[in-house]
Amino acid sequence: SGLTAARGSLSFPCSFAVWRRLEPCYRGGRVQVSRDGRFMLCPCGTKLNVIDVETGALNHSLQQEDDEDITSFILSPDDEILVTGSRALLLKQWNWRENKCVRTWKAVHIAPVASMAFDSTSTLLATGGCDSTIKIWDVVKQYCTHNLKGSSGVVHLVEFHPDISRLQLFSSSIDYKIRIWDLNSSKCVATLDGHFSAVTSLAFADGNTLVSSGRDKICMVWDLKTRKSKRTVPVYESVEAAVLLPEKGDFSQLGVKKQGLHFVTAGSKGILKVWEVATAACVHTQPVPFELKEEASERSLTQCTFVPARNEIVTVSVEHNIVFYDAQTLQLRKQLAGYNDEVLDVKFLGPGDSHIVVATNSPQLKVFELATSHCQILYGHTETILALDVFRKGLMFVSCAKDKSLRVWRMSRDGSVSCVAQGLGHAHGVGAVSCSRLKESFVVTSSQDCTIKIWNIPESITSKAKAALISSPETLRAKVTERGHDKDINSVAVSPNDRLIATGSQDRLAKLWSCSDCSLLGVFTGHKRGIWCVQFSPVDQILATSSADGTLKLWGLRDFSCLK
């Protein structure tokens, strides 16, 4: 029907409407979970998104009218008052559940607000500015109560002392010191000096003990009576957050053997660690499905918070992945992908197309459950994943990447995905992959090294009973390798009967190969630029190719002539 329509006037048999979108919900900055644990607030450019934690779905968005990016926000401890600050130097107060802005006022800062904090009674709001001042606002009576001057550079951290009767505010800025402000006198009454890089978090253990974390790879425990350091804990990685474990509760699975202060750190290595203050020792390191890197990477953690209502610890990574762990065991509970960057490939997966697997500009794969937006992040590749293909039954799929490897993954009945095999042997990044169509028997890959490789899939991987016993991925070796083209091979496809392979290359040629021994059967010549995609017709003996020359050509497989 398509061919006849193309000859006459174009009439299409059907049109499509969008059913579902997986859109960015978080683009960096601090996230906050409501006190009841039901909602999570995520900044996304000019919007602040309210996410339902249980389903991962976007509940609604708070949109700034001035179209300026939100630079900081805070939700009060009683979940009632939300305040946002934007580049327009305005503060807005929201009735956030009903998506209403109830009041807008000038921040009086001469540069954007970088940090905010509420006191424990949800009455006072502190705003730390990029103009090196701190303002304190009475949000009930709606006026500015204090203007604290004397910090150097951006005030990126403000926290009220939890005991409001002390009327103390703690802050930190670019000089790495922690300042204590007395709100009775509006003066800085003490400076805690000990960090050699930015202080990233402050946590109060009790009225007189403070734990600070820093990018100088240490955490410090301070006595607020003497205002001196009690202990320095070397963490051996740049620390973005230190979170105190509650004194009540069984944390024995996290190495907590005796009473006393313990805290969790998150930072550049991308893993959670538990520390005992009394000994400055690491008592537990979270097991993770990836190799640790010494330097910062896309897996590094930028934030970590404890959510008492859910008994969970939430982490946020550089790659905008938001992950919930059980606080007692650090077992994974839930993953949400905030932002996908560039999408390089996407395929349906699972029984009845229940999931999609997505290759983004990243070494991690993401598998989204379409019903809930829940995301599994799959670790294994070490460089950007370039292409994907799924076997016919929809439970096994293959990924290939710039790290010169391919990986075979399998989805179990409960929907969890694990890597069952890895193939090595290409000399350059592997840019295209195609699975056998009839059975789960082989995979074809093509690479920037101008070769095509055929890999047999062993029965130990395809049979369910044996696959369940696989603890680490099997290593695959290519059955046959053929230099196929003179330039990068951009696309590879397997015919519906598993007998033929087609390749398309930057050298403007498409070629047809025999599956059994990779012998060349014919060449399709005629495109004036590189070929980006080749596909076999599901019903006819026809190959389709698309090219950078702006044309799409249909070829006969018998005589290699261009039909259209």
Coordinates of C-alpha atoms in Angstrom, one line a residue:
S1 CA 0.0 0.0 0.0
G2 CA 2.9 2.3 0.7
L3 CA 4.2 1.9 -2.8
T4 CA 0.9 2.6 -4.5
A5 CA 0.3 5.6 -2.2
A6 CA 3.7 7.0 -3.1
R7 CA 2.8 6.9 -6.8
G8 CA -0.5 8.8 -6.4
S9 CA -1.4 11.4 -3.8
L10 CA -0.2 10.5 -0.3
S11 CA -2.9 9.0 1.9
F12 CA -1.9 7.3 5.1
P13 CA -3.9 4.3 6.5
C14 CA -3.6 5.6 10.1
S15 CA -2.0 8.4 12.2
F16 CA -0.6 8.2 15.7
A17 CA -1.1 10.2 18.9
V18 CA 1.5 10.2 21.8
W19 CA 0.5 7.7 24.4
R20 CA 3.3 8.1 26.9
R21 CA 6.3 10.3 27.4
L22 CA 9.5 9.7 29.4
E23 CA 10.7 13.2 29.9
P24 CA 13.5 14.8 32.0
C25 CA 12.2 15.5 35.5
Y26 CA 15.4 16.6 37.1
R27 CA 18.4 18.5 35.6
G28 CA 20.7 19.0 38.6
G29 CA 20.6 20.8 41.9
R30 CA 19.3 19.7 45.3
V31 CA 16.2 17.4 45.4
Q32 CA 14.0 17.2 48.5
V33 CA 11.6 14.5 49.7
S34 CA 8.5 15.7 51.6
R35 CA 8.3 14.9 55.3
D36 CA 5.6 12.3 54.8
G37 CA 7.8 10.6 52.1
R38 CA 5.1 10.7 49.4
F39 CA 6.5 13.4 47.1
M40 CA 9.9 14.4 45.8
L41 CA 10.7 17.9 44.5
C42 CA 13.1 18.1 41.6
P43 CA 14.4 21.2 39.9
C44 CA 14.3 21.1 36.1
G45 CA 15.4 24.4 34.6
T46 CA 12.6 26.9 35.0
K47 CA 10.2 24.3 36.6
L48 CA 10.1 22.5 39.9
N49 CA 8.7 19.1 39.4
V50 CA 6.6 17.3 42.0
I51 CA 7.2 13.5 41.6
D52 CA 5.1 10.8 43.2
V53 CA 7.8 8.7 44.9
E54 CA 5.7 5.5 44.9
T55 CA 5.0 5.4 41.2
G56 CA 7.8 7.6 39.9
A57 CA 5.2 9.6 37.9
L58 CA 5.2 13.4 37.5
N59 CA 2.4 14.7 39.7
H60 CA 2.6 18.3 38.5
S61 CA 5.1 21.1 37.8
L62 CA 5.5 24.5 39.4
Q63 CA 6.4 26.8 36.6
Q64 CA 8.1 30.2 37.2
E65 CA 6.4 32.9 35.2
D66 CA 9.6 34.9 34.6
D67 CA 11.1 32.0 32.6
E68 CA 14.3 32.2 34.8
D69 CA 16.0 29.1 36.1
I70 CA 15.3 28.1 39.7
T71 CA 18.6 28.5 41.6
S72 CA 17.4 27.1 44.9
F73 CA 14.3 26.0 46.8
I74 CA 13.2 24.7 50.2
L75 CA 10.2 22.9 51.6
S76 CA 9.5 23.7 55.2
P77 CA 9.8 20.9 57.8
D78 CA 6.0 20.8 58.2
D79 CA 5.5 20.3 54.4
E80 CA 3.4 23.4 54.2
I81 CA 5.5 26.2 52.8
L82 CA 7.6 26.0 49.6
V83 CA 9.9 28.8 48.6
T84 CA 11.8 29.1 45.3
G85 CA 14.5 31.5 44.3
S86 CA 15.3 32.3 40.6
R87 CA 17.9 34.1 38.6
A88 CA 15.4 37.0 38.5
L89 CA 16.4 37.7 42.1
L90 CA 12.8 37.0 43.3
L91 CA 11.6 34.7 46.0
K92 CA 8.2 33.0 45.5
Q93 CA 6.1 31.2 48.1
W94 CA 3.9 28.4 46.8
N95 CA 0.9 26.5 47.9
W96 CA 2.7 23.6 46.2
R97 CA 0.0 20.9 46.4
E98 CA -2.4 23.1 44.4
N99 CA 0.2 24.6 42.1
K100 CA -0.5 28.2 43.2
C101 CA 2.1 30.9 43.8
V102 CA 0.7 32.8 46.8
R103 CA 3.3 35.6 47.1
T104 CA 6.4 37.0 45.3
W105 CA 8.9 39.3 46.8
K106 CA 12.3 40.8 46.1
A107 CA 15.2 38.7 47.5
V108 CA 17.1 41.9 48.3
H109 CA 20.3 39.9 47.4
I110 CA 22.1 41.6 44.5
A111 CA 23.0 38.1 43.0
P112 CA 21.0 34.8 42.9
V113 CA 20.2 32.9 46.1
A114 CA 22.5 29.8 46.3
S115 CA 21.2 28.1 49.4
M116 CA 18.1 28.1 51.7
A117 CA 17.1 26.6 55.0
F118 CA 14.1 26.7 57.3
D119 CA 14.3 26.6 61.1
S120 CA 12.6 23.6 62.9
T121 CA 9.4 25.6 63.6
S122 CA 8.9 26.5 59.8
T123 CA 8.8 30.2 60.8
L124 CA 12.2 31.5 59.8
L125 CA 13.8 31.2 56.4
A126 CA 17.5 31.8 55.7
T127 CA 18.8 32.6 52.2
G128 CA 22.5 32.4 51.4
G129 CA 23.4 34.5 48.4
C130 CA 26.0 34.6 45.7
D131 CA 26.6 38.1 46.9
S132 CA 28.2 36.8 50.1
T133 CA 25.3 37.9 52.4
I134 CA 22.7 35.9 54.3
K135 CA 19.2 37.2 54.8
I136 CA 16.7 35.8 57.3
W137 CA 13.0 36.1 56.7
D138 CA 9.9 35.7 59.0
V139 CA 7.7 33.9 56.5
V140 CA 4.6 34.1 58.7
K141 CA 4.8 37.9 59.3
Q142 CA 6.4 38.4 55.9
Y143 CA 9.4 40.6 56.5
C144 CA 13.3 40.4 56.5
T145 CA 14.5 40.1 60.1
H146 CA 18.3 39.9 59.6
N147 CA 21.0 40.8 57.0
L148 CA 24.2 39.0 58.0
K149 CA 27.4 40.3 56.3
G150 CA 30.9 39.0 56.6
S151 CA 31.0 35.8 54.6
S152 CA 33.4 35.6 51.6
G153 CA 32.1 34.6 48.2
V154 CA 29.0 32.4 47.5
V155 CA 27.2 31.3 50.7
H156 CA 26.4 27.7 49.5
L157 CA 25.4 26.2 52.8
V158 CA 23.0 27.5 55.6
E159 CA 21.5 25.5 58.5
F160 CA 19.7 26.6 61.6
H161 CA 20.7 25.0 64.9
P162 CA 17.8 22.5 65.6
D163 CA 17.3 23.9 69.1
I164 CA 15.5 27.2 68.1
S165 CA 15.8 28.7 71.6
R166 CA 19.6 29.1 70.8
L167 CA 18.8 31.3 67.8
Q168 CA 21.9 30.2 65.9
L169 CA 22.5 30.0 62.2
F170 CA 25.5 28.0 60.7
S171 CA 26.8 28.9 57.3
S172 CA 29.7 28.1 55.0
S173 CA 31.2 29.8 51.9
I174 CA 34.2 29.8 49.6
D175 CA 36.8 30.3 52.4
Y176 CA 36.0 26.7 53.7
K177 CA 35.1 28.0 57.2
I178 CA 31.9 27.2 59.1
R179 CA 30.5 30.4 60.6
I180 CA 28.2 30.5 63.6
W181 CA 25.8 33.5 63.7
D182 CA 24.0 34.7 66.8
L183 CA 20.6 36.0 65.7
N184 CA 20.1 38.0 68.9
S185 CA 23.1 40.2 68.0
S186 CA 23.3 39.6 64.2
K187 CA 27.0 38.9 64.6
C188 CA 29.3 36.0 63.7
V189 CA 30.2 34.7 67.2
A190 CA 32.6 31.8 66.1
T191 CA 34.3 30.3 63.2
L192 CA 35.0 26.5 62.9
D193 CA 38.2 26.3 60.9
G194 CA 39.5 22.9 59.8
H195 CA 38.4 22.1 56.3
F196 CA 40.8 22.8 53.3
S197 CA 38.1 22.6 50.6
A198 CA 34.4 23.4 50.3
V199 CA 32.2 22.2 53.2
T200 CA 29.3 20.2 51.6
S201 CA 27.0 19.3 54.5
L202 CA 26.3 20.0 58.2
A203 CA 24.5 17.5 60.4
F204 CA 23.6 18.0 64.1
A205 CA 23.8 14.9 66.2
D206 CA 22.6 16.6 69.4
G207 CA 22.6 20.1 70.7
N208 CA 26.4 20.1 71.1
T209 CA 27.8 17.9 68.3
L210 CA 28.0 18.8 64.7
V211 CA 29.3 16.7 61.8
S212 CA 30.6 18.4 58.7
S213 CA 31.7 16.9 55.4
G214 CA 34.0 18.4 52.8
R215 CA 35.5 18.0 49.3
D216 CA 38.9 17.8 51.1
K217 CA 38.1 14.0 51.6
I218 CA 37.4 14.3 55.4
C219 CA 34.5 14.6 57.8
M220 CA 34.9 16.5 61.0
V221 CA 33.1 16.2 64.3
W222 CA 32.8 19.4 66.3
D223 CA 32.0 20.1 69.9
L224 CA 29.7 23.1 69.9
K225 CA 30.4 23.9 73.6
T226 CA 34.1 24.4 73.1
R227 CA 33.7 25.1 69.4
K228 CA 36.7 22.9 68.7
S229 CA 37.1 19.8 66.5
K230 CA 36.7 16.5 68.4
R231 CA 37.7 14.2 65.6
T232 CA 38.7 14.1 62.0
V233 CA 37.5 11.1 59.9
P234 CA 39.5 10.6 56.7
V235 CA 37.1 9.3 54.1
Y236 CA 39.6 9.1 51.2
E237 CA 37.2 10.5 48.6
S238 CA 35.6 13.9 48.0
V239 CA 32.5 13.9 50.3
E240 CA 29.2 15.5 49.2
A241 CA 27.1 14.5 52.2
A242 CA 27.3 13.0 55.6
V243 CA 24.0 11.7 57.0
L244 CA 23.6 10.6 60.6
L245 CA 22.1 7.2 61.3
P246 CA 19.2 7.4 63.9
E247 CA 20.2 6.2 67.3
K248 CA 17.1 4.0 67.5
G249 CA 16.8 1.2 65.0
D250 CA 18.8 -2.0 64.2
F251 CA 21.7 -1.1 61.9
S252 CA 23.7 -4.2 62.7
Q253 CA 23.8 -5.2 59.0
L254 CA 25.6 -1.9 58.3
G255 CA 28.4 -2.8 60.8
V256 CA 26.9 -0.9 63.7
K257 CA 28.0 -3.1 66.6
K258 CA 27.8 -0.7 69.6
Q259 CA 26.1 2.4 70.8
G260 CA 27.5 5.8 69.7
L261 CA 27.4 8.1 66.7
H262 CA 27.5 6.6 63.2
F263 CA 27.1 8.4 59.9
V264 CA 26.8 7.5 56.2
T265 CA 29.0 9.3 53.5
A266 CA 28.3 9.8 49.8
G267 CA 30.8 11.2 47.3
S268 CA 33.0 10.9 44.3
K269 CA 33.4 7.1 44.3
G270 CA 29.6 6.6 44.0
I271 CA 29.1 4.3 47.0
L272 CA 27.7 4.7 50.5
K273 CA 30.0 4.0 53.5
V274 CA 29.2 3.8 57.2
W275 CA 31.6 5.3 59.7
E276 CA 31.8 5.1 63.5
V277 CA 32.7 8.4 65.1
A278 CA 34.4 7.0 68.2
T279 CA 37.1 5.1 66.2
A280 CA 36.9 7.1 62.9
A281 CA 36.7 3.7 61.2
C282 CA 34.7 2.6 58.2
V283 CA 32.4 -0.2 59.5
H284 CA 30.5 -0.9 56.2
T285 CA 31.0 -0.3 52.5
Q286 CA 28.0 -0.8 50.3
P287 CA 28.4 -3.6 47.7
V288 CA 28.0 -2.1 44.2
P289 CA 27.6 -3.7 40.7
F290 CA 30.5 -1.7 39.2
E291 CA 34.2 -1.3 39.5
L292 CA 35.2 1.7 41.7
K293 CA 37.1 4.6 40.1
E294 CA 39.5 6.8 42.1
E295 CA 38.5 9.9 40.2
A296 CA 35.0 11.4 39.9
S297 CA 32.8 9.9 37.2
E298 CA 29.2 10.0 36.1
R299 CA 28.4 7.6 39.0
S300 CA 29.7 10.0 41.6
L301 CA 27.1 11.0 44.2
T302 CA 26.1 14.6 44.6
Q303 CA 23.5 14.3 47.4
C304 CA 22.4 11.9 50.1
T305 CA 19.5 12.3 52.6
F306 CA 17.7 10.1 55.1
V307 CA 13.8 9.9 54.8
P308 CA 12.5 8.8 58.1
A309 CA 8.9 8.3 56.9
R310 CA 10.1 5.7 54.3
N311 CA 13.0 4.4 56.4
E312 CA 15.1 5.0 53.3
I313 CA 18.3 6.7 52.2
V314 CA 18.1 8.6 48.9
T315 CA 21.1 9.3 46.7
V316 CA 21.5 11.5 43.6
S317 CA 24.3 10.9 41.1
V318 CA 26.1 13.2 38.7
E319 CA 24.2 11.4 35.9
H320 CA 20.9 12.5 37.5
N321 CA 19.9 9.1 38.7
I322 CA 17.9 9.1 42.0
V323 CA 18.1 5.9 44.0
F324 CA 16.3 4.8 47.2
Y325 CA 17.9 2.3 49.5
D326 CA 16.6 0.5 52.6
A327 CA 18.2 2.4 55.5
Q328 CA 18.8 -0.8 57.6
T329 CA 20.5 -2.8 54.9
L330 CA 21.4 -0.4 52.0
Q331 CA 19.5 -2.8 49.7
L332 CA 18.2 -1.2 46.5
R333 CA 14.5 -0.3 46.7
K334 CA 13.9 2.0 43.8
Q335 CA 15.6 3.8 40.9
L336 CA 14.4 6.9 39.0
A337 CA 16.2 8.4 36.0
G338 CA 16.0 12.2 36.2
Y339 CA 17.5 13.0 32.9
N340 CA 18.5 10.9 29.9
D341 CA 20.8 13.2 27.9
E342 CA 21.1 12.2 24.2
V343 CA 19.1 9.0 23.4
L344 CA 21.2 6.8 21.0
D345 CA 19.0 3.8 20.8
V346 CA 15.8 2.4 22.2
K347 CA 14.0 -1.0 21.9
F348 CA 10.9 -2.7 23.4
L349 CA 11.7 -5.4 25.9
G350 CA 9.8 -8.0 28.1
P351 CA 6.7 -10.0 27.7
G352 CA 4.1 -8.0 25.8
D353 CA 6.5 -5.1 25.4
S354 CA 6.2 -4.2 29.1
H355 CA 9.5 -2.4 29.2
I356 CA 11.9 -0.4 27.0
V357 CA 15.7 -0.5 27.1
V358 CA 17.4 2.8 26.4
A359 CA 21.0 3.6 25.4
T360 CA 21.8 7.2 26.4
N361 CA 25.0 9.0 26.2
S362 CA 26.4 6.9 29.0
P363 CA 28.1 3.5 29.9
Q364 CA 24.9 2.6 31.8
L365 CA 21.8 1.1 30.2
K366 CA 18.4 2.1 31.5
V367 CA 15.4 -0.3 31.5
F368 CA 12.1 1.5 32.1
E369 CA 8.9 -0.3 33.2
L370 CA 6.3 1.4 31.0
A371 CA 3.5 1.0 33.6
T372 CA 5.3 2.8 36.4
S373 CA 8.4 4.7 35.0
H374 CA 10.5 2.7 37.4
C375 CA 14.0 2.4 36.1
Q376 CA 16.7 -0.2 36.4
I377 CA 20.2 1.0 35.8
L378 CA 22.5 -1.6 34.3
Y379 CA 26.2 -1.5 34.9
G380 CA 28.8 -3.4 32.9
H381 CA 30.1 -1.3 30.0
T382 CA 32.9 1.2 30.7
E383 CA 32.2 3.6 27.8
T384 CA 29.2 5.0 26.0
I385 CA 26.7 2.3 24.7
L386 CA 26.1 2.9 21.0
A387 CA 23.4 0.3 19.9
L388 CA 21.0 -2.4 21.1
D389 CA 19.0 -5.3 19.7
V390 CA 16.4 -7.6 21.3
F391 CA 15.9 -11.3 20.5
R392 CA 12.4 -12.2 19.3
K393 CA 11.0 -13.5 22.6
G394 CA 11.8 -10.2 24.2
L395 CA 13.7 -11.5 27.3
M396 CA 17.2 -11.5 26.0
F397 CA 19.0 -8.5 24.4
V398 CA 22.4 -7.3 23.3
S399 CA 24.2 -4.0 23.8
C400 CA 27.5 -2.8 22.1
A401 CA 29.7 0.1 23.1
K402 CA 32.7 2.3 22.6
D403 CA 34.6 0.0 25.0
K404 CA 35.0 -2.5 22.0
S405 CA 32.7 -5.0 23.6
L406 CA 29.2 -6.5 23.4
R407 CA 27.2 -7.7 26.3
V408 CA 24.2 -10.1 26.4
W409 CA 21.5 -9.4 29.0
R410 CA 18.6 -11.5 30.2
M411 CA 15.4 -10.4 31.9
S412 CA 14.1 -12.8 34.6
R413 CA 10.4 -13.4 35.4
D414 CA 10.3 -10.7 38.1
G415 CA 11.6 -8.2 35.6
S416 CA 15.1 -7.8 36.9
V417 CA 17.9 -7.8 34.3
S418 CA 21.4 -9.2 34.6
C419 CA 24.4 -9.6 32.2
V420 CA 24.9 -13.2 31.2
A421 CA 27.7 -12.9 28.6
Q422 CA 30.4 -10.5 27.3
G423 CA 32.1 -10.6 23.9
L424 CA 35.6 -9.1 23.3
G425 CA 37.7 -8.9 20.2
H426 CA 36.9 -5.8 18.2
A427 CA 39.8 -3.3 17.8
H428 CA 37.5 -0.2 18.0
G429 CA 34.1 0.9 19.3
V430 CA 31.3 -1.5 18.3
G431 CA 28.6 0.7 16.7
A432 CA 26.0 -1.7 15.4
V433 CA 24.5 -5.0 16.5
S434 CA 21.8 -7.4 15.2
C435 CA 20.3 -10.5 16.8
S436 CA 19.3 -13.7 15.0
R437 CA 15.6 -13.6 14.2
L438 CA 14.3 -17.2 14.4
K439 CA 16.0 -18.5 17.5
E440 CA 18.3 -17.0 20.2
S441 CA 21.3 -18.6 18.4
F442 CA 23.8 -15.8 17.2
V443 CA 24.6 -12.1 17.2
V444 CA 26.3 -10.0 14.5
T445 CA 28.3 -6.9 15.3
S446 CA 30.1 -4.3 13.2
S447 CA 32.7 -1.8 14.3
Q448 CA 34.7 1.2 13.4
D449 CA 37.5 -1.3 12.7
C450 CA 35.6 -2.0 9.4
T451 CA 35.0 -5.7 10.4
I452 CA 31.8 -7.7 11.0
K453 CA 31.9 -10.5 13.6
I454 CA 29.4 -13.4 14.1
W455 CA 29.1 -14.6 17.7
N456 CA 27.3 -17.9 18.6
I457 CA 25.2 -17.8 21.8
P458 CA 25.9 -20.9 23.8
E459 CA 23.0 -23.0 25.1
S460 CA 24.1 -22.4 28.7
I461 CA 22.8 -18.8 28.3
T462 CA 19.6 -19.4 26.4
S463 CA 18.2 -22.3 28.5
K464 CA 16.4 -20.8 31.5
A465 CA 17.5 -23.5 33.9
K466 CA 21.2 -23.1 33.1
A467 CA 21.0 -19.3 32.9
A468 CA 19.7 -19.1 36.5
L469 CA 23.0 -20.7 37.6
I470 CA 25.3 -18.1 35.9
S471 CA 27.0 -16.0 38.6
S472 CA 29.4 -14.0 36.4
P473 CA 29.0 -13.3 32.6
E474 CA 30.4 -15.9 30.2
T475 CA 33.1 -14.8 27.8
L476 CA 32.1 -15.1 24.1
R477 CA 34.6 -15.4 21.2
A478 CA 33.7 -14.5 17.6
K479 CA 32.9 -17.5 15.4
V480 CA 33.9 -15.6 12.3
T481 CA 35.4 -12.2 11.5
E482 CA 35.4 -10.5 8.1
R483 CA 36.7 -7.2 6.9
G484 CA 33.6 -5.9 5.3
H485 CA 34.1 -2.3 4.2
D486 CA 36.8 0.3 3.7
K487 CA 35.2 2.7 6.2
D488 CA 33.1 2.6 9.4
I489 CA 30.2 0.1 9.3
N490 CA 27.1 2.0 10.5
S491 CA 24.4 -0.6 10.4
V492 CA 24.0 -4.4 10.3
A493 CA 20.8 -6.5 9.9
V494 CA 20.0 -10.2 9.9
S495 CA 17.3 -11.5 7.5
P496 CA 14.0 -12.9 8.9
N497 CA 15.2 -16.5 8.0
D498 CA 18.6 -16.1 9.7
R499 CA 20.4 -16.9 6.4
L500 CA 21.6 -13.5 5.3
I501 CA 23.4 -10.5 6.8
A502 CA 23.3 -6.9 5.3
T503 CA 25.8 -4.2 6.2
G504 CA 25.7 -0.5 5.4
S505 CA 28.9 1.7 5.6
Q506 CA 30.3 5.1 5.4
D507 CA 32.0 4.0 2.1
R508 CA 28.5 4.4 0.4
L509 CA 28.1 0.7 -0.1
A510 CA 25.6 -1.9 1.3
K511 CA 26.7 -5.5 1.1
L512 CA 25.0 -8.9 1.5
W513 CA 26.7 -11.7 3.3
S514 CA 25.9 -15.4 3.9
C515 CA 25.3 -16.1 7.6
S516 CA 27.0 -19.5 7.7
D517 CA 30.5 -18.5 6.7
C518 CA 30.3 -14.7 6.2
S519 CA 31.0 -15.0 2.5
L520 CA 30.2 -12.0 0.3
L521 CA 27.1 -12.6 -1.9
G522 CA 26.7 -9.1 -3.5
V523 CA 27.1 -5.4 -3.3
F524 CA 24.4 -2.7 -3.6
T525 CA 26.0 0.4 -5.2
G526 CA 24.3 3.7 -6.0
H527 CA 24.2 5.9 -2.8
K528 CA 26.2 9.1 -3.1
R529 CA 27.0 9.4 0.7
G530 CA 27.4 7.1 3.7
I531 CA 24.7 4.6 4.5
W532 CA 23.2 4.9 8.0
C533 CA 20.7 2.1 8.2
V534 CA 19.9 -1.2 6.4
Q535 CA 16.8 -3.3 7.0
F536 CA 15.3 -6.5 5.4
S537 CA 11.6 -6.5 4.4
P538 CA 9.7 -8.8 6.7
V539 CA 7.7 -10.2 3.8
D540 CA 9.6 -9.7 0.5
Q541 CA 13.1 -10.4 -0.8
I542 CA 13.9 -6.7 -0.5
L543 CA 16.5 -4.6 1.4
A544 CA 15.9 -1.0 2.3
T545 CA 18.8 1.4 2.9
S546 CA 18.8 5.0 4.0
S547 CA 21.7 7.4 3.4
A548 CA 23.2 10.8 4.2
D549 CA 22.5 11.7 0.6
G550 CA 18.9 12.2 1.6
T551 CA 17.5 9.1 -0.2
L552 CA 16.0 5.8 0.8
K553 CA 16.5 3.0 -1.7
L554 CA 14.8 -0.4 -2.0
W555 CA 16.9 -3.2 -3.5
G556 CA 16.1 -6.7 -4.9
L557 CA 18.1 -9.4 -3.1
R558 CA 18.2 -11.6 -6.2
D559 CA 20.0 -9.3 -8.6
F560 CA 21.1 -6.4 -6.3
S561 CA 19.3 -3.9 -8.5
C562 CA 17.7 -0.7 -7.1
L563 CA 13.9 -1.2 -7.4
K564 CA 12.9 2.2 -6.2

